[in-house]
Tab-separated table of C-alpha atoms in Angstrom:
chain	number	residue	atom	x	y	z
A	15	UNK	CA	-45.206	-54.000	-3.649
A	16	UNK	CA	-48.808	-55.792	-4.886
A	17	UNK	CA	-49.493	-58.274	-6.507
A	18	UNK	CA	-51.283	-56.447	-9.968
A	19	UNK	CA	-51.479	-59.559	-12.222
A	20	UNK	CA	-50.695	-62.859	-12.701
A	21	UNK	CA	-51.195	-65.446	-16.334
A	22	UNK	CA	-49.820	-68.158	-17.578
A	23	UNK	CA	-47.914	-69.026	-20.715
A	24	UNK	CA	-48.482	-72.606	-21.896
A	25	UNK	CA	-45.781	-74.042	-24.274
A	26	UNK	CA	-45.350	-77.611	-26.245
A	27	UNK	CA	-43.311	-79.602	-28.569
A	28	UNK	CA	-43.429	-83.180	-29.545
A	29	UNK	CA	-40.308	-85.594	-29.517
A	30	UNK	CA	-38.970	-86.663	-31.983
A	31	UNK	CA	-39.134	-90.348	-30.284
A	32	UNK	CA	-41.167	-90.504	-27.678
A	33	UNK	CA	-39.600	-90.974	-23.825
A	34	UNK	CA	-40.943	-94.344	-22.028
A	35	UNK	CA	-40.161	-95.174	-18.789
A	36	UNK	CA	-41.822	-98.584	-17.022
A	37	UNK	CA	-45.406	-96.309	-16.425
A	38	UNK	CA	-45.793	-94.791	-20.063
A	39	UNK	CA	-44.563	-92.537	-22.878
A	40	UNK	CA	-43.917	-89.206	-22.654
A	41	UNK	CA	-44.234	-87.633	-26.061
A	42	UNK	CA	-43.602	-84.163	-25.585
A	43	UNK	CA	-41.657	-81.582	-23.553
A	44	UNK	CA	-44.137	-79.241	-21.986
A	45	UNK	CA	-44.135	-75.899	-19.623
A	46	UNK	CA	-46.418	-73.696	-18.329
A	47	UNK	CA	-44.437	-70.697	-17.495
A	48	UNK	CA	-46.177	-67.972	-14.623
A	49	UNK	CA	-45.838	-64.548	-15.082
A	50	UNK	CA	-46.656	-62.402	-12.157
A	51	UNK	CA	-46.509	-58.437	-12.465
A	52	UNK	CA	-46.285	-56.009	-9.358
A	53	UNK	CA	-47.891	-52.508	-9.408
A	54	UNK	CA	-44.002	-51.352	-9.030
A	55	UNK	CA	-43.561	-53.060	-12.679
A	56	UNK	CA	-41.133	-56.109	-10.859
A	57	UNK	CA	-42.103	-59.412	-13.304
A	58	UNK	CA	-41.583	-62.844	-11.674
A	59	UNK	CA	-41.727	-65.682	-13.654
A	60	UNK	CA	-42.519	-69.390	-12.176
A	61	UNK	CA	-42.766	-72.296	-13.855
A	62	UNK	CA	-44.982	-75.887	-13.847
A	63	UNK	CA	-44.454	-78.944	-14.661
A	64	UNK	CA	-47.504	-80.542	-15.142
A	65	UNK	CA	-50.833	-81.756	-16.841
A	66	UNK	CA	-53.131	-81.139	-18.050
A	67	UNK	CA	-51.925	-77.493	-18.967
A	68	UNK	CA	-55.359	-76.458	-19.729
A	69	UNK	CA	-56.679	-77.460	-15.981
A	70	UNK	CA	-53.584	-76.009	-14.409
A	71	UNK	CA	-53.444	-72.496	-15.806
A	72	UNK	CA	-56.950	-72.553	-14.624
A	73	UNK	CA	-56.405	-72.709	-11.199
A	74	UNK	CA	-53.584	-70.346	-11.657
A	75	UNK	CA	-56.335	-67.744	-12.947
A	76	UNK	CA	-58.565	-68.618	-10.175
A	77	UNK	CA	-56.183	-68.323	-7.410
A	78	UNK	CA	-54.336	-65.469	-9.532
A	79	UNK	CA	-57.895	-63.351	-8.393
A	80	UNK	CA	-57.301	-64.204	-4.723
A	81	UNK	CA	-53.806	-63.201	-4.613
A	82	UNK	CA	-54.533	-60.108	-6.325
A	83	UNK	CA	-53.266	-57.010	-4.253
A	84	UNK	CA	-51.365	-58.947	-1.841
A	85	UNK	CA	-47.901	-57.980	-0.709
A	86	UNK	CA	-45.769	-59.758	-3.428
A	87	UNK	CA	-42.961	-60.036	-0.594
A	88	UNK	CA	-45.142	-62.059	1.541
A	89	UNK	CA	-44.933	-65.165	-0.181
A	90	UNK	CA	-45.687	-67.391	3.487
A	91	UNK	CA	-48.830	-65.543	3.387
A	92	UNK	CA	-50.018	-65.834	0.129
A	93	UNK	CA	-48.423	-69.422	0.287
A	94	UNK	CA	-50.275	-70.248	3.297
A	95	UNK	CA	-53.938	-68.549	1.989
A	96	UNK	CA	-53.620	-70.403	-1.106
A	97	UNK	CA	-53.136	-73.413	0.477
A	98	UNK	CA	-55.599	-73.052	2.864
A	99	UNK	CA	-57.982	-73.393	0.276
A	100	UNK	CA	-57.369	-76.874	0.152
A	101	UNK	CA	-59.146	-77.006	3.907
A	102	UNK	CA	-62.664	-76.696	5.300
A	103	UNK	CA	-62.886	-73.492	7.854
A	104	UNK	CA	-65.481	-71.671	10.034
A	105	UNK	CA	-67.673	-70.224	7.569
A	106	UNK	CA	-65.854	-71.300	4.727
A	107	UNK	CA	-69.214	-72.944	2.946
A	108	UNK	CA	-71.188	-70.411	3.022
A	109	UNK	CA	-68.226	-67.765	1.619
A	110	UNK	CA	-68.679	-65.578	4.746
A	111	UNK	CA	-64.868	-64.773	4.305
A	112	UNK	CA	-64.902	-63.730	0.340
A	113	UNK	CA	-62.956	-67.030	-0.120
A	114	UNK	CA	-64.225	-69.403	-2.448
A	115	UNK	CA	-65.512	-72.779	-0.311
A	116	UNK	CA	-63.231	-75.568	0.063
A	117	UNK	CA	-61.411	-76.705	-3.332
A	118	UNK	CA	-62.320	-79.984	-4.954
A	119	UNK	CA	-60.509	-82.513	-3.503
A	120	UNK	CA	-60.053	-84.591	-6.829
A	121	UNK	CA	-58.276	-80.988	-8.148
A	122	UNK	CA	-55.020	-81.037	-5.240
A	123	UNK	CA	-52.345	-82.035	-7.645
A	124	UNK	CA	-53.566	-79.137	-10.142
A	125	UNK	CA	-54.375	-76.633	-7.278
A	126	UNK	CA	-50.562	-77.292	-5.561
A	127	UNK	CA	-49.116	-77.197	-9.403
A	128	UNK	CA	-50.571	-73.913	-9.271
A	129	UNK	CA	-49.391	-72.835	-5.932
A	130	UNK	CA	-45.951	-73.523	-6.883
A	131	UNK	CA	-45.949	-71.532	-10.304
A	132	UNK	CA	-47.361	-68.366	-8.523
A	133	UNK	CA	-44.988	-69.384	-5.098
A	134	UNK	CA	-41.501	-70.010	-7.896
A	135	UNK	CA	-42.572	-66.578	-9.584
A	136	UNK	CA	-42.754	-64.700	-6.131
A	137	UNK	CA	-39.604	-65.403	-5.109
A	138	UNK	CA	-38.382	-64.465	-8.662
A	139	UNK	CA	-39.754	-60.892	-7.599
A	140	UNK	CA	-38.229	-60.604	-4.686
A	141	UNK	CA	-34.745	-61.717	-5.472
A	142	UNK	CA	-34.907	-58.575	-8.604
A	143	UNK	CA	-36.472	-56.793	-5.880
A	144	UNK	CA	-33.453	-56.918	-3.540
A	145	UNK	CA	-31.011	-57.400	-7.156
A	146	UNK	CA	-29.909	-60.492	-6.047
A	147	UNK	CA	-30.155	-64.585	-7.236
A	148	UNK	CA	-32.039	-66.296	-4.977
A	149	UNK	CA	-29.488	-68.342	-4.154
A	150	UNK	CA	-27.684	-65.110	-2.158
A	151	UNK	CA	-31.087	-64.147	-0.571
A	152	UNK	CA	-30.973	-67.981	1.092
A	153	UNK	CA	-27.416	-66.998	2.237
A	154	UNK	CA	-25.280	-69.203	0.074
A	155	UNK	CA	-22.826	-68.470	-2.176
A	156	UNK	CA	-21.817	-69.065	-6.087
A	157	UNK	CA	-20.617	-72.561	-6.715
A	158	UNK	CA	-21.092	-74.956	-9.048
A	159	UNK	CA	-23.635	-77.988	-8.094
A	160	UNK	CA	-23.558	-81.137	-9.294
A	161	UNK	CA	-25.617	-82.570	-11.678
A	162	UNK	CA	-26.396	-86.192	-12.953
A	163	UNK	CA	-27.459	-86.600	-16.546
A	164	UNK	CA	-30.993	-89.186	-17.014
A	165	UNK	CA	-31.318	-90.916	-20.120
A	166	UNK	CA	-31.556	-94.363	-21.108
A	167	UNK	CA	-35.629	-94.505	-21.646
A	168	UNK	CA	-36.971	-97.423	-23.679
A	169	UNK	CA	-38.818	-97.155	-26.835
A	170	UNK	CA	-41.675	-98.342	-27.882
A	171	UNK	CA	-41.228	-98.439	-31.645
A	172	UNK	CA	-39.505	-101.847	-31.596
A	173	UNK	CA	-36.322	-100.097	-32.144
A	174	UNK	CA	-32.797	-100.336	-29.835
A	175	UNK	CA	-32.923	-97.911	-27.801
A	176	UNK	CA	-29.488	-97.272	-27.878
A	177	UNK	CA	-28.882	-96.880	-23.809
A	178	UNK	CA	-25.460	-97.508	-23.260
A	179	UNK	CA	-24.076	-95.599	-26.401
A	180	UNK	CA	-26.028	-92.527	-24.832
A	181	UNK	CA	-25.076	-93.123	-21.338
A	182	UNK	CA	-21.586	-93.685	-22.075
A	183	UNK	CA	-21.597	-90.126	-23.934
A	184	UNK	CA	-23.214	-88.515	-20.823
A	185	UNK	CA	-19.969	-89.803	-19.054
A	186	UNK	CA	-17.961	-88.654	-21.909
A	187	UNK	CA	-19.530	-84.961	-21.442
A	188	UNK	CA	-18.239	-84.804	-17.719
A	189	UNK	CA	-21.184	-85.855	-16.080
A	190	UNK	CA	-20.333	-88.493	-12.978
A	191	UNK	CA	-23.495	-89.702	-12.418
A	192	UNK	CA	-26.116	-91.222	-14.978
A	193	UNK	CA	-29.678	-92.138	-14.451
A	194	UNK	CA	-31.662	-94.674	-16.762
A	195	UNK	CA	-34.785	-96.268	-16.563
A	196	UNK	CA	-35.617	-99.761	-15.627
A	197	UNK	CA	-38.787	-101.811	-14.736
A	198	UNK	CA	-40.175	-102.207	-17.952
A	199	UNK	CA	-39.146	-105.457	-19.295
A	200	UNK	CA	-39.579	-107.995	-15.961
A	201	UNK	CA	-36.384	-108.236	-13.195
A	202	UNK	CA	-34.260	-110.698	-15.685
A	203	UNK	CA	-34.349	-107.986	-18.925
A	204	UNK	CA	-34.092	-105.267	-15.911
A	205	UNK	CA	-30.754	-106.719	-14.674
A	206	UNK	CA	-29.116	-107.161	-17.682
A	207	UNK	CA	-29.913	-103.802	-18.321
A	208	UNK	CA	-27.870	-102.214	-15.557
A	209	UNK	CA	-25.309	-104.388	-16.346
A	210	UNK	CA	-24.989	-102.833	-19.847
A	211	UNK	CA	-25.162	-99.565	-18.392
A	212	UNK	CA	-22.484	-100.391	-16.061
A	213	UNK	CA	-20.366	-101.503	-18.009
A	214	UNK	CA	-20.752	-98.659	-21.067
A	215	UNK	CA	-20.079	-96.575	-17.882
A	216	UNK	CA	-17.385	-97.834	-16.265
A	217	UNK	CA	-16.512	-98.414	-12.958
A	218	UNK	CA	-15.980	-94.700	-11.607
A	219	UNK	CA	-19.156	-92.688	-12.517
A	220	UNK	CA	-22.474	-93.610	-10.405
A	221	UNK	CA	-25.432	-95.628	-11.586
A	222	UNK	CA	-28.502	-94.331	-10.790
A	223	UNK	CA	-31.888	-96.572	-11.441
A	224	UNK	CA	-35.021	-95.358	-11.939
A	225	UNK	CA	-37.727	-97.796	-11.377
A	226	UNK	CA	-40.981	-95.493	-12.133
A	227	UNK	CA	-42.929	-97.571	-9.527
A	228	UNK	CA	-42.781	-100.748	-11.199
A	229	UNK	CA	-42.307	-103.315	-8.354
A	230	UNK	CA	-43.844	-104.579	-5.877
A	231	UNK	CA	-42.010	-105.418	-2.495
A	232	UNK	CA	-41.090	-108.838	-3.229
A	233	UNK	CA	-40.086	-108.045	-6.711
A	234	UNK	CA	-38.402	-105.055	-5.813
A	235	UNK	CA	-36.196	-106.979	-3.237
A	236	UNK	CA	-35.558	-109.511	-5.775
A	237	UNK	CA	-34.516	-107.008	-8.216
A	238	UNK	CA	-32.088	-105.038	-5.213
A	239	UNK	CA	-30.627	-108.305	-4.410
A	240	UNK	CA	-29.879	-108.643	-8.104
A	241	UNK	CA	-28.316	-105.431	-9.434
A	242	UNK	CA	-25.838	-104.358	-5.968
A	243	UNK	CA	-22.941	-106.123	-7.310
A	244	UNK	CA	-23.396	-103.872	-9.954
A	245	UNK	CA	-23.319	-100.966	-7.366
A	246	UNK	CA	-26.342	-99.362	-8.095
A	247	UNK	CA	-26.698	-95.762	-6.286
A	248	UNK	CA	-29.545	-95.448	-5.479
A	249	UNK	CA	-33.090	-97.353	-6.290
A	250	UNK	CA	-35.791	-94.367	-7.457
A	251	UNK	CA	-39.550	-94.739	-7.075
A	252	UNK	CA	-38.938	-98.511	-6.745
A	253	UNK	CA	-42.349	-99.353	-5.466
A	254	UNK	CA	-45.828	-99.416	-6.552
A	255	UNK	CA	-47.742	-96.093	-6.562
A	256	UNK	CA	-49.974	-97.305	-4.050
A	257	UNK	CA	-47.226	-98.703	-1.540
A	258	UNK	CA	-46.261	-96.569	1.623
A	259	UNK	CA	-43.614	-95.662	4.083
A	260	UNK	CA	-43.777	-99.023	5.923
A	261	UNK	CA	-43.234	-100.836	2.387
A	262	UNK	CA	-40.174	-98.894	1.373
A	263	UNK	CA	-38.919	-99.520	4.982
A	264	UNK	CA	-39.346	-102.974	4.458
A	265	UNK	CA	-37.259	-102.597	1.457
A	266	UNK	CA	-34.819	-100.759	2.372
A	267	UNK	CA	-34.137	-103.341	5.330
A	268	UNK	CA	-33.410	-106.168	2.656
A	269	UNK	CA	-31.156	-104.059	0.624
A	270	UNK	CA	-28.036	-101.583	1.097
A	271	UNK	CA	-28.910	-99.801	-2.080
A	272	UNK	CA	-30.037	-96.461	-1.348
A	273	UNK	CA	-33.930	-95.797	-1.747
A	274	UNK	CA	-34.650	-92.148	-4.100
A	275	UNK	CA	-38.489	-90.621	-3.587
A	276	UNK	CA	-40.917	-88.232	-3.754
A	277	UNK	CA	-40.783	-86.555	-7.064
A	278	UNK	CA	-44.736	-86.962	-6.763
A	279	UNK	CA	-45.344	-85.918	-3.500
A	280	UNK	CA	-47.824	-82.638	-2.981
A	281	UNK	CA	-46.625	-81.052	0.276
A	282	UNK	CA	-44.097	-81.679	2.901
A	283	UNK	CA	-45.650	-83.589	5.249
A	284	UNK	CA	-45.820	-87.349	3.055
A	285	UNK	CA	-42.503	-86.321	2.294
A	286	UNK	CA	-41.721	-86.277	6.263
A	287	UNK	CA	-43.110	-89.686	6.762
A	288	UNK	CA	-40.982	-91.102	3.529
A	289	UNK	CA	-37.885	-89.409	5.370
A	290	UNK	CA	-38.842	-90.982	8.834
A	291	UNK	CA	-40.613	-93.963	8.555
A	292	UNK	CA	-40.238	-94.810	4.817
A	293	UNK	CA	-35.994	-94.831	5.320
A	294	UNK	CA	-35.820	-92.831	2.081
A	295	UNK	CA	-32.357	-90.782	1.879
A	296	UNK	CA	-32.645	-89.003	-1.082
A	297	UNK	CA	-35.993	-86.647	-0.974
A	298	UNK	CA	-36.717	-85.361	-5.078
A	299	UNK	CA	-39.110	-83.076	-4.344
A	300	UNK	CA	-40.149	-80.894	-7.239
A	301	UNK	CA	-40.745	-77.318	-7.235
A	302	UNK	CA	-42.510	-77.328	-10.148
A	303	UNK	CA	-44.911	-79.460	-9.798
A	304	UNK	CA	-46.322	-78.924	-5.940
A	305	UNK	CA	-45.575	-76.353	-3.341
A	306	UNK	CA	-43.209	-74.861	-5.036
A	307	UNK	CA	-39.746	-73.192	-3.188
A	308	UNK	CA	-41.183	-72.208	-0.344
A	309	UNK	CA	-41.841	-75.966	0.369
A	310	UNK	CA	-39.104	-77.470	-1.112
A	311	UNK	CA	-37.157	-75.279	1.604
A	312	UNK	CA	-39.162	-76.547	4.445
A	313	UNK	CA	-38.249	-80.145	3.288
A	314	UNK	CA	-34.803	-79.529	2.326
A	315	UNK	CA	-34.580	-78.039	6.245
A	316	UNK	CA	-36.624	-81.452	7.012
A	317	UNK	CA	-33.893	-84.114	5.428
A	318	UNK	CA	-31.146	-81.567	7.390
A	319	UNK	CA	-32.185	-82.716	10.211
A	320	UNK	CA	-32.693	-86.434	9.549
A	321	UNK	CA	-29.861	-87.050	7.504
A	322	UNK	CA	-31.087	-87.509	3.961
A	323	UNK	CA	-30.457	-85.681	1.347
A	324	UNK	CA	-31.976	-83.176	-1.463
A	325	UNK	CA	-31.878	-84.286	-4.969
A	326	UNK	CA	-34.550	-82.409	-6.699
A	327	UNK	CA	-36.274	-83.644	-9.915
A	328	UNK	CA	-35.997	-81.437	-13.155
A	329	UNK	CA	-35.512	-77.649	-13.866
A	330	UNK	CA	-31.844	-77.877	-12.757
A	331	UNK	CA	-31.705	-73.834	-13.560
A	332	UNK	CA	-34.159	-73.173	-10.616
A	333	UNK	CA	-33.579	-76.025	-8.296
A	334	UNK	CA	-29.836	-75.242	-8.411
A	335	UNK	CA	-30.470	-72.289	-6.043
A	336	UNK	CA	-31.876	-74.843	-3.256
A	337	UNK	CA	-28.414	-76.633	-3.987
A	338	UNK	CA	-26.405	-73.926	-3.851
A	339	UNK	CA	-27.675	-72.469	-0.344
A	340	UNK	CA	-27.957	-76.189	1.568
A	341	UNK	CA	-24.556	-77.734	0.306
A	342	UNK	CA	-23.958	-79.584	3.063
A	343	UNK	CA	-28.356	-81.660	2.684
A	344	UNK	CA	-26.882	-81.360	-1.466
A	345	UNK	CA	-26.453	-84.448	-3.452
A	346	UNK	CA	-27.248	-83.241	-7.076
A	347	UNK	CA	-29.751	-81.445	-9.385
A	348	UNK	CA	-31.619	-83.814	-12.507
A	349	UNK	CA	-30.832	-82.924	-15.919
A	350	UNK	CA	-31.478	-84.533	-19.145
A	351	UNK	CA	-28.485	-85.622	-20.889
A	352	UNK	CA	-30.015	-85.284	-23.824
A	353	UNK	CA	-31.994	-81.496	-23.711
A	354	UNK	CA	-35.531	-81.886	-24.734
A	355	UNK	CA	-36.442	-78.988	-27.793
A	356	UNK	CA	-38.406	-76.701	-25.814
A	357	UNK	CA	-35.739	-76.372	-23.042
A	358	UNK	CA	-33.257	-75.804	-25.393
A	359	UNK	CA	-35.031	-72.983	-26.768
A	360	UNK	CA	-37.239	-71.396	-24.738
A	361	UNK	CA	-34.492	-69.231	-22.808
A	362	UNK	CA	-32.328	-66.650	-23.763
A	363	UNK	CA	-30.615	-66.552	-20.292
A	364	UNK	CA	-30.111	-69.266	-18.100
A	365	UNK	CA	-27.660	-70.938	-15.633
A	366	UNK	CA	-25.148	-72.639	-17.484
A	367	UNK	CA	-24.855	-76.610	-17.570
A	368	UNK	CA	-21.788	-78.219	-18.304
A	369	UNK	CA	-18.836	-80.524	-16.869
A	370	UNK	CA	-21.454	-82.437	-14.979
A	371	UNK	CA	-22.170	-79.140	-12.850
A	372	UNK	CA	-24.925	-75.941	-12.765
A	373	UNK	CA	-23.239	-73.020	-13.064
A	374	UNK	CA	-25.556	-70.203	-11.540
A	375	UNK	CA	-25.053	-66.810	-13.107
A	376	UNK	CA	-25.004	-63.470	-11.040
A	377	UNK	CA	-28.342	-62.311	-12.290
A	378	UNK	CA	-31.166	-61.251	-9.711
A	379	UNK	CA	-33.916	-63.806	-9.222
A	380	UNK	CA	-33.474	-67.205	-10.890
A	381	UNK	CA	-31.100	-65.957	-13.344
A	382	UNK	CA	-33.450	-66.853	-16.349
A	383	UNK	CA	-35.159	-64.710	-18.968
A	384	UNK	CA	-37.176	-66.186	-21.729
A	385	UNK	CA	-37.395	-66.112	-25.777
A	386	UNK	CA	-41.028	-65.022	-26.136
A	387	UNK	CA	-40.899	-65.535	-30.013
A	388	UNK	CA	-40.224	-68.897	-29.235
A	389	UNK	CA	-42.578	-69.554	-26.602
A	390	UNK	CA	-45.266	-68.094	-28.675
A	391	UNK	CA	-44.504	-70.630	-31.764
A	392	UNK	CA	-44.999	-73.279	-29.750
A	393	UNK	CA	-48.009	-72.177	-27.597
A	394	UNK	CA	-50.058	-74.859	-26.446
């Protein structure tokens, strides 16, 4: 089965109110969807989460042409040639292989957002290939996995956001864990934040903080030190952008609150040193954006065997499958608790969300098929 073509499908629609975390405002809900076609007529479809779209489904073209005619099966070696590119190599200057030279280094969080669209899309094809979800061909089994519901962004139209109403109804709609955003507003408006949250919660379901880098080390102990009689779960991208593995270890020496990473991360091995020298426990790699699920396999195999545990950011309906097959490394798949337009429309079939759990349907591949009309309406 080869590889015959591959495009991309770029799709976008403003929100109503725009979504600001402590870093900035996200004003629209936007996919680029990956449609690969084998010469056996076998469509995969991957997705990215990422900008800018334009850049993106470039590299998807460009690395589209070097995949061309490859075994679609053989997703570790087109995986592995695609990421290669990345490298120098013997020869690799002068083109002496038929490879393009080494890609622009400035370009490696569009060129791995690439790699995972194609890489999500290949295993799409071979789960219809073999008629069954993915989550079968990783050798688990249909059961629900948990998911916890973010919400509580700020605004930045002077208006109340609203955050503990809208938590408070996540909890209300079975969810038993809630994420909201913090950071923003310096530690004394952050604290009294979470304790609204808590208590328009209760005591029962989790808290989950998201910090969107906003501390520094000091800060961020300050703010720990603050918010755990409030029992925070975990503490999410609670340092500065800049900040490493010895930093968060540093943290997470001065506080019992959990520490939640790597939603940003490009490839496996950063996430390894988070995991190991960092003293992160729950690893949020996203499929979407870098690697795709061939590497968000090799790190969910990676926390295994150091005892944290897979959480990944976004697209419950594809990172579900990870879930599903590694239980036991499982703590729960992201989902908005309140569905942005374009996700709410854009499929026709999808794993079903509700109760605060994924429910994967028995569909080959990622269980997802799209409304094309829709897409194409909002085509970006």
């Amino acid at each position: 089965m080869k590889i015959e073509s591959i495009k991309t499908h770029a799709a976008s629609i403003p929100f109503e109110v725009a979504r600001v975390t402590a870093h900035e405002p996200m004003r629209a809900a936007s996919v680029i969807i990956v449609e690969v076609r084998t010469d056996e007529g076998v469509v995969g479809y991957g997705q990215i989460h990422g900008a800018p779209q334009a850049d993106i489904c470039a590299w998807v073209a460009r690395l589209g042409e070097i995949a061309h005619g490859m075994d679609a099966l053989a997703h570790l070696e087109i995986w592995d040639k695609l990421f290669s590119l990345t490298c120098p190599r013997p020869g690799g200057i002068a083109g002496g292989d038929g490879l393009p030279p080494p890609l622009p280094r400035p370009a490696r969080p569009h060129i791995t957002a690439a790699i995972a669209g194609i890489d999500i899309a290949l295993w799409d094809i071979k789960g219809k290939a073999a008629g069954l979800p993915v989550y079968r061909l990783l050798g688990g089994i249909k059961r629900p996995v948990m998911a916890y519901a973010t919400g509580g962004y700020y605004r930045d139209d002077g208006k109340d956001d609203r955050m503990a109403q809208e938590v408070a109804s996540f909890v209300a709609n079975g969810y038993r864990a809630v994420k909201i955003k913090v950071g923003a507003q310096g530690i004394t408006a952050d604290v009294e934040r979470v304790r609204r949250a808590r208590a328009a919660i209760g005591d029962e379901a989790l808290l989950l903080l998201d910090c969107t880098a906003a501390y520094g080390l000091d800060d961020a102990i300050a703010f720990a030190r603050a918010v755990e009689p409030l029992r925070a779960f975990w503490l999410e991208e609670p340092l500065h952008w800049y900040l490493q593995p010895a930093d968060f270890a540093r943290l997470a020496a001065a506080t019992p609150i959990p520490l939640a990473h790597c939603e940003r991360d490009l490839h496996r091995f950063t996430v390894r040193d988070f995991i190991t020298q960092g003293r992160v426990q729950y690893v949020q790699f996203d499929s979407t954006r870098h690697g795709g699920f061939t590497e968000s396999l090799r790190i969910a195999v990676l926390a295994e065997q150091f005892g944290a545990r897979i959480s990944p950011h976004q697209v419950p309906e594809l990172h579900a499958h990870l879930c599903a097959a590694y239980p036991g490394v499982s703590f729960a798949v992201e989902s908005n608790g309140v569905p942005d337009p374009l996700w709410s429309g854009m499929y026709t079939k999808r794993a079903d969300i509700r109760g605060g759990h994924v429910h994967l349907n028995d569909a080959p591949g990622f269980g997802v098929e799209f409304d094309w009309q829709f897409i194409a309406r909002h085509r970006s």
